[in-house]
Short mmCIF file of C-alpha atoms and ligand atoms in Angstrom, two decimals:
data_model
loop_
_atom_site.label_atom_id
_atom_site.label_comp_id
_atom_site.label_asym_id
_atom_site.label_seq_id
_atom_site.Cartn_x
_atom_site.Cartn_y
_atom_site.Cartn_z
CA MET V 71 -33.62 6.20 24.12
CA PRO V 72 -36.85 4.16 23.65
CA LYS V 73 -36.74 0.91 25.64
CA GLN V 74 -37.27 -1.30 22.59
CA ILE V 75 -33.99 -0.19 20.96
CA LYS V 76 -31.41 -2.93 21.47
CA ILE V 77 -27.68 -2.37 21.65
CA LEU V 78 -25.01 -4.17 19.65
CA GLY V 79 -21.35 -3.31 19.41
CA VAL V 80 -17.71 -4.25 19.13
CA MET V 81 -15.72 -4.77 22.30
CA GLY V 82 -11.95 -4.33 22.24
CA ASP V 83 -8.91 -2.42 23.48
CA PRO V 84 -8.19 -0.32 21.48
CA VAL V 85 -11.41 -0.10 19.49
CA HIS V 86 -11.70 3.48 18.22
CA HIS V 87 -10.22 2.53 14.81
CA SER V 88 -12.86 -0.16 14.18
CA LEU V 89 -14.95 0.18 11.02
CA SER V 90 -17.59 -2.23 12.39
CA PRO V 91 -19.90 0.47 13.87
CA VAL V 92 -20.25 2.41 10.62
CA MET V 93 -20.72 -0.80 8.61
CA HIS V 94 -23.32 -2.35 10.95
CA ASN V 95 -25.24 0.89 11.51
CA ALA V 96 -25.59 1.37 7.74
CA ALA V 97 -27.01 -2.17 7.48
CA LEU V 98 -29.37 -1.69 10.45
CA ALA V 99 -30.65 1.59 9.01
CA LYS V 100 -31.14 0.02 5.57
CA LEU V 101 -33.39 -2.68 7.06
CA GLY V 102 -35.01 -0.28 9.57
CA LEU V 103 -34.14 -2.53 12.52
CA PRO V 104 -34.41 -1.28 16.13
CA PHE V 105 -30.73 -1.64 17.04
CA ILE V 106 -27.76 0.68 17.54
CA TYR V 107 -24.21 -0.64 17.10
CA LYS V 108 -21.53 0.98 19.29
CA ALA V 109 -17.82 0.69 20.06
CA PHE V 110 -17.16 -0.55 23.62
CA HIS V 111 -13.68 0.26 24.86
CA VAL V 112 -13.11 -2.46 27.46
CA LYS V 113 -9.74 -2.94 29.13
CA PRO V 114 -8.87 -6.53 30.12
CA ALA V 115 -9.37 -5.76 33.81
CA HIS V 116 -12.94 -4.56 33.11
CA MET V 117 -14.17 -7.54 31.10
CA LYS V 118 -16.03 -9.11 34.04
CA LYS V 119 -17.98 -5.90 34.70
CA PHE V 120 -18.81 -5.50 31.01
CA VAL V 121 -20.24 -9.03 30.82
CA LYS V 122 -22.17 -8.62 34.09
CA ASN V 123 -23.91 -5.48 32.81
CA LEU V 124 -24.89 -6.77 29.37
CA GLN V 125 -28.57 -7.28 30.09
CA SER V 126 -29.07 -4.12 32.14
CA GLU V 127 -27.49 -2.16 29.26
CA ASN V 128 -29.92 -3.80 26.81
CA ILE V 129 -27.03 -5.36 24.87
CA THR V 130 -28.15 -8.41 22.86
CA GLY V 131 -25.01 -9.13 20.85
CA PHE V 132 -21.47 -7.94 20.26
CA ASN V 133 -18.33 -8.54 18.27
CA VAL V 134 -15.06 -9.20 20.05
CA THR V 135 -11.70 -7.94 18.88
CA ILE V 136 -8.12 -7.71 20.10
CA PRO V 137 -7.15 -8.59 22.85
CA HIS V 138 -10.32 -10.33 24.08
CA LYS V 139 -11.02 -13.07 21.51
CA GLU V 140 -9.77 -15.85 23.79
CA THR V 141 -10.27 -14.37 27.26
CA ILE V 142 -14.02 -13.84 26.69
CA ILE V 143 -14.61 -17.62 26.50
CA PRO V 144 -14.97 -18.40 30.25
CA PHE V 145 -17.72 -15.75 30.49
CA LEU V 146 -19.95 -17.39 27.85
CA ASP V 147 -22.59 -20.14 28.26
CA LYS V 148 -21.94 -21.98 24.99
CA LEU V 149 -19.58 -22.07 22.01
CA THR V 150 -20.41 -22.97 18.41
CA PRO V 151 -18.28 -25.76 16.87
CA GLU V 152 -16.29 -23.10 14.92
CA ALA V 153 -15.44 -21.11 18.04
CA LYS V 154 -14.52 -24.32 19.87
CA LYS V 155 -12.22 -25.45 17.05
CA MET V 156 -10.52 -22.06 16.82
CA GLY V 157 -10.34 -21.48 20.57
CA ALA V 158 -11.40 -17.88 19.85
CA VAL V 159 -14.62 -15.90 19.62
CA ASN V 160 -15.39 -12.87 17.44
CA THR V 161 -19.20 -12.82 17.76
CA VAL V 162 -21.39 -13.19 20.86
CA TYR V 163 -25.19 -13.31 20.75
CA LEU V 164 -28.13 -14.25 22.95
CA LYS V 165 -29.98 -17.43 22.05
CA LYS V 166 -32.79 -18.74 24.27
CA GLY V 167 -31.37 -16.75 27.19
CA LEU V 168 -27.84 -18.14 26.75
CA TRP V 169 -24.76 -16.19 25.61
CA VAL V 170 -23.33 -18.03 22.61
CA GLY V 171 -19.76 -17.46 21.36
CA ASP V 172 -19.20 -17.93 17.63
CA ASN V 173 -16.36 -17.29 15.23
CA THR V 174 -17.18 -15.91 11.78
CA ASP V 175 -13.62 -14.87 10.84
CA GLY V 176 -12.56 -18.01 8.95
CA PHE V 177 -15.81 -18.55 7.09
CA GLY V 178 -16.06 -14.80 6.45
CA PHE V 179 -12.69 -15.05 4.73
CA LEU V 180 -13.78 -18.03 2.62
CA LEU V 181 -17.05 -16.33 1.69
CA SER V 182 -15.13 -13.24 0.63
CA LEU V 183 -12.81 -15.33 -1.56
CA LYS V 184 -15.82 -16.90 -3.22
CA SER V 185 -17.94 -13.75 -3.64
CA GLU V 186 -15.26 -11.17 -4.39
CA ALA V 187 -12.58 -13.25 -6.15
CA HIS V 188 -14.63 -16.27 -7.39
CA PHE V 189 -12.10 -18.56 -5.74
CA SER V 190 -12.80 -21.85 -3.97
CA VAL V 191 -10.02 -23.48 -1.90
CA LYS V 192 -11.13 -27.05 -2.71
CA ASN V 193 -8.31 -29.03 -4.32
CA ARG V 194 -5.99 -26.00 -4.43
CA ASN V 195 -2.47 -25.50 -3.11
CA ILE V 196 -2.45 -22.79 -0.48
CA VAL V 197 0.35 -20.81 1.17
CA LEU V 198 -0.49 -19.14 4.48
CA ILE V 199 2.00 -16.62 5.84
CA GLY V 200 1.80 -16.10 9.60
CA ALA V 201 0.74 -18.31 12.48
CA GLY V 202 -0.99 -15.93 14.91
CA GLY V 203 -4.64 -15.63 15.90
CA ALA V 204 -5.84 -14.47 12.48
CA ALA V 205 -3.91 -17.24 10.73
CA ARG V 206 -5.47 -19.85 12.99
CA GLY V 207 -9.05 -18.87 12.08
CA ILE V 208 -8.27 -18.84 8.39
CA ALA V 209 -6.20 -22.03 8.43
CA LEU V 210 -8.89 -24.03 10.21
CA ALA V 211 -11.63 -22.80 7.86
CA VAL V 212 -9.44 -23.50 4.80
CA ALA V 213 -8.52 -26.97 6.10
CA SER V 214 -12.20 -27.89 6.47
CA GLN V 215 -12.83 -27.25 2.75
CA HIS V 216 -10.51 -29.94 1.34
CA PRO V 217 -7.60 -28.05 -0.22
CA LYS V 218 -4.87 -30.13 -1.90
CA SER V 219 -2.05 -28.86 0.34
CA LEU V 220 -1.24 -26.14 2.84
CA HIS V 221 2.13 -24.50 3.50
CA ILE V 222 2.42 -22.43 6.68
CA ILE V 223 5.31 -19.97 6.59
CA ASN V 224 6.13 -18.05 9.76
CA ARG V 225 9.03 -16.05 11.20
CA THR V 226 8.90 -18.31 14.30
CA LEU V 227 8.88 -21.87 13.01
CA ASP V 228 7.63 -23.36 16.30
CA LYS V 229 4.40 -21.38 16.03
CA ALA V 230 3.86 -22.69 12.51
CA LYS V 231 4.35 -26.23 13.82
CA LEU V 232 1.80 -25.70 16.60
CA LEU V 233 -0.75 -24.55 14.02
CA GLN V 234 0.14 -27.55 11.83
CA LYS V 235 -0.69 -29.87 14.74
CA LYS V 236 -4.01 -28.16 15.32
CA ILE V 237 -4.97 -28.47 11.65
CA GLN V 238 -3.99 -32.11 11.51
CA GLY V 239 -6.36 -32.64 14.45
CA ILE V 240 -9.31 -31.67 12.25
CA ASN V 241 -8.09 -32.92 8.86
CA LYS V 242 -5.62 -35.82 9.10
CA LYS V 243 -5.40 -36.34 5.34
CA LEU V 244 -4.36 -32.80 4.43
CA PRO V 245 -0.63 -32.43 3.65
CA VAL V 246 0.52 -29.50 5.82
CA TYR V 247 4.10 -28.22 5.47
CA THR V 248 5.81 -25.71 7.76
CA LEU V 249 8.66 -23.37 6.86
CA SER V 250 10.40 -20.41 8.44
CA LEU V 251 10.58 -17.13 6.51
CA ASP V 252 14.22 -17.89 5.65
CA GLU V 253 13.10 -21.03 3.83
CA ILE V 254 10.63 -19.26 1.55
CA SER V 255 12.56 -20.28 -1.58
CA LYS V 256 11.86 -23.98 -0.86
CA VAL V 257 8.22 -23.66 -1.94
CA SER V 258 7.35 -24.69 -5.52
CA TRP V 259 5.75 -21.31 -6.12
CA HIS V 260 4.51 -22.04 -9.64
CA GLN V 261 2.22 -24.73 -8.16
CA ILE V 262 0.59 -22.43 -5.61
CA ASN V 263 -2.95 -21.20 -6.31
CA LEU V 264 -3.50 -18.90 -3.33
CA ILE V 265 -1.10 -16.92 -1.10
CA ILE V 266 -2.53 -15.37 2.08
CA ASN V 267 -0.68 -12.84 4.22
CA THR V 268 -1.98 -12.89 7.80
CA THR V 269 1.04 -11.21 9.39
CA SER V 270 0.88 -7.68 10.70
CA VAL V 271 3.73 -6.66 8.38
CA GLY V 272 2.27 -3.87 6.23
CA LEU V 273 -0.16 -2.71 8.89
CA LYS V 274 1.89 0.25 10.08
CA SER V 275 4.71 0.39 7.58
CA ASN V 276 5.28 0.25 3.86
CA GLU V 277 6.98 -3.13 4.20
CA ALA V 278 5.97 -6.55 2.94
CA ILE V 279 6.98 -10.19 3.18
CA LYS V 280 9.10 -10.90 0.12
CA ILE V 281 7.77 -13.59 -2.18
CA PRO V 282 9.66 -14.73 -5.31
CA TRP V 283 6.79 -13.28 -7.37
CA ARG V 284 8.48 -14.06 -10.67
CA GLN V 285 8.15 -17.80 -9.95
CA CYS V 286 4.41 -17.65 -9.27
CA HIS V 287 1.85 -19.03 -11.72
CA PRO V 288 0.08 -16.15 -13.56
CA GLU V 289 -3.30 -17.34 -12.22
CA THR V 290 -2.21 -17.17 -8.55
CA LEU V 291 -4.56 -15.23 -6.27
CA VAL V 292 -2.82 -13.09 -3.63
CA SER V 293 -4.71 -12.13 -0.48
CA ASP V 294 -3.78 -9.84 2.40
CA ILE V 295 -5.99 -9.62 5.47
CA VAL V 296 -4.47 -6.28 6.47
CA TYR V 297 -6.74 -3.45 5.32
CA THR V 298 -5.34 0.00 4.85
CA LYS V 299 -6.51 3.05 2.93
CA VAL V 300 -4.35 2.18 -0.03
CA PHE V 301 -3.36 -1.33 -1.08
CA THR V 302 -0.71 -2.86 1.15
CA ARG V 303 2.81 -3.14 -0.22
CA PHE V 304 2.27 -6.94 -0.38
CA LEU V 305 -0.67 -6.52 -2.79
CA ARG V 306 1.08 -3.77 -4.76
CA ASP V 307 4.07 -6.10 -5.25
CA ALA V 308 1.73 -8.87 -6.48
CA LYS V 309 0.00 -6.45 -8.84
CA LYS V 310 3.34 -5.43 -10.35
CA PHE V 311 3.68 -9.05 -11.45
CA LYS V 312 0.11 -8.99 -12.84
CA LEU V 313 -1.24 -11.43 -10.25
CA LYS V 314 -4.86 -11.26 -9.08
CA ILE V 315 -5.42 -9.74 -5.65
CA HIS V 316 -7.97 -10.03 -2.85
CA PRO V 317 -7.81 -7.07 -0.40
CA GLY V 318 -8.33 -7.24 3.36
CA TRP V 319 -11.68 -5.45 3.49
CA GLY V 320 -13.30 -8.63 2.13
CA MET V 321 -12.81 -10.60 5.33
CA LEU V 322 -13.99 -7.64 7.43
CA LEU V 323 -17.15 -7.34 5.32
CA TYR V 324 -18.12 -11.00 5.30
CA GLN V 325 -17.29 -11.79 8.93
CA GLY V 326 -19.46 -8.76 9.74
CA ALA V 327 -22.28 -9.93 7.49
CA LEU V 328 -22.30 -13.38 9.12
CA ALA V 329 -22.31 -11.75 12.59
CA PHE V 330 -25.15 -9.39 11.54
CA GLU V 331 -27.29 -12.40 10.65
CA LYS V 332 -26.69 -13.93 14.10
CA PHE V 333 -27.51 -10.64 15.84
CA THR V 334 -30.69 -9.81 13.92
CA GLY V 335 -31.93 -13.04 12.31
CA LYS V 336 -32.06 -11.11 9.01
CA LYS V 337 -30.05 -11.53 5.83
CA ALA V 338 -27.26 -8.93 5.80
CA PRO V 339 -27.66 -6.17 3.18
CA LEU V 340 -24.21 -6.75 1.69
CA ALA V 341 -24.28 -4.01 -0.94
CA ILE V 342 -24.76 -1.20 1.58
CA MET V 343 -22.22 -2.73 3.99
CA LYS V 344 -19.64 -2.96 1.22
CA GLN V 345 -20.31 0.56 -0.03
CA THR V 346 -20.00 1.98 3.50
CA LEU V 347 -16.73 0.16 4.13
CA LEU V 348 -15.19 1.19 0.84
CA GLU V 349 -16.19 4.83 1.42
CA GLN V 350 -14.12 4.68 4.62
CA LEU V 351 -11.14 2.96 3.02
CA LEU V 352 -10.74 4.28 -0.51
P1 ATR P 566 -3.01 -11.74 15.00
O1 ATR P 566 -3.87 -12.26 16.11
O2 ATR P 566 -3.51 -10.42 14.41
O3 ATR P 566 -2.72 -12.76 13.94
P2 ATR P 566 -0.48 -12.18 16.31
O4 ATR P 566 -1.05 -13.36 16.99
O5 ATR P 566 0.38 -11.25 17.10
O6 ATR P 566 -1.62 -11.28 15.67
O7 ATR P 566 0.33 -12.68 15.01
C1 ATR P 566 1.05 -11.84 14.22
C2 ATR P 566 1.73 -12.62 13.08
O8 ATR P 566 2.53 -11.71 12.32
C3 ATR P 566 2.68 -13.72 13.56
O9 ATR P 566 2.67 -14.77 12.61
C4 ATR P 566 4.03 -13.00 13.57
O10 ATR P 566 5.15 -13.85 13.45
P3 ATR P 566 5.81 -14.53 14.78
O11 ATR P 566 4.96 -15.70 15.11
O12 ATR P 566 7.19 -14.89 14.36
O13 ATR P 566 5.79 -13.46 15.86
C5 ATR P 566 3.90 -12.17 12.33
N1 ATR P 566 4.80 -10.99 12.32
C6 ATR P 566 4.66 -9.87 13.03
N2 ATR P 566 5.66 -8.99 12.76
C7 ATR P 566 6.45 -9.60 11.84
C8 ATR P 566 7.65 -9.22 11.13
N3 ATR P 566 8.22 -8.04 11.31
N4 ATR P 566 8.17 -10.11 10.25
C9 ATR P 566 7.61 -11.30 10.04
N5 ATR P 566 6.46 -11.73 10.66
C10 ATR P 566 5.89 -10.89 11.55
#
């Protein structure tokens, strides 16, 4: 391999299922940039070695996925304000000789809502289902854009309350309500503008969190961050009630596009990235 070719990639365990390599390589080829994007299968015990060898392997940037988004932090020189707020990193790049940890997940989600569904969260009532790592990134990005209210619904109520506390730390004025899944009927569903599923329900099975869809306003947008070859059951249920939907590939595309710009300093060629992703999924 010629010396000038730089290496990018996604680091995770497992990582073989990731669509990031095909998406990023299509973008790199489109712009004729001297990079190759790989999948790095790194087990937790081997993280230190991976980080130590970055420069000798000619790696100049990488994405981070499960289970390393938090444990990578002590190995980095600097965090962006987003990564600091979220306590998690999905993008690492070299800047002036320092390894910088960033998080493009939350803003990638918002960008996808805007570009793909023409939806802005400002002054809207939002329901977020789930309170795990993915929910945290989305909730913090949403909370920074002045929605009217946020409901967090989670199977384990205590985790929803922890996330509520974190959000109130960055936006004291935002009304944040927490409910367990059993209390789902307490929401005034007809007032909700956006429902986001961040739980892993629907990832491996044909199941879905049950929403009283009949009570929803006809203009409600329904989003699921799980991406599967066909629409998730959650989105199919919403479609049955003629609600608008926002599929999970959107967040994957836009978090990737934001990361691409950090890695290369070039504007991401979105059309080719989207086409490549959809070819894999549809
Ligand atoms: P991620 O980082 O991908 O968000 P996670 O941190 O494990 O993954 O979070 C998974 C989310 O899916 C959690 O909100 C989890 O609910 P709990 O906090 O109660 O564990 C939710 N989840 C997973 N399986 C679920 C199920 N069968 N029913 C309801 N919620 C579920």
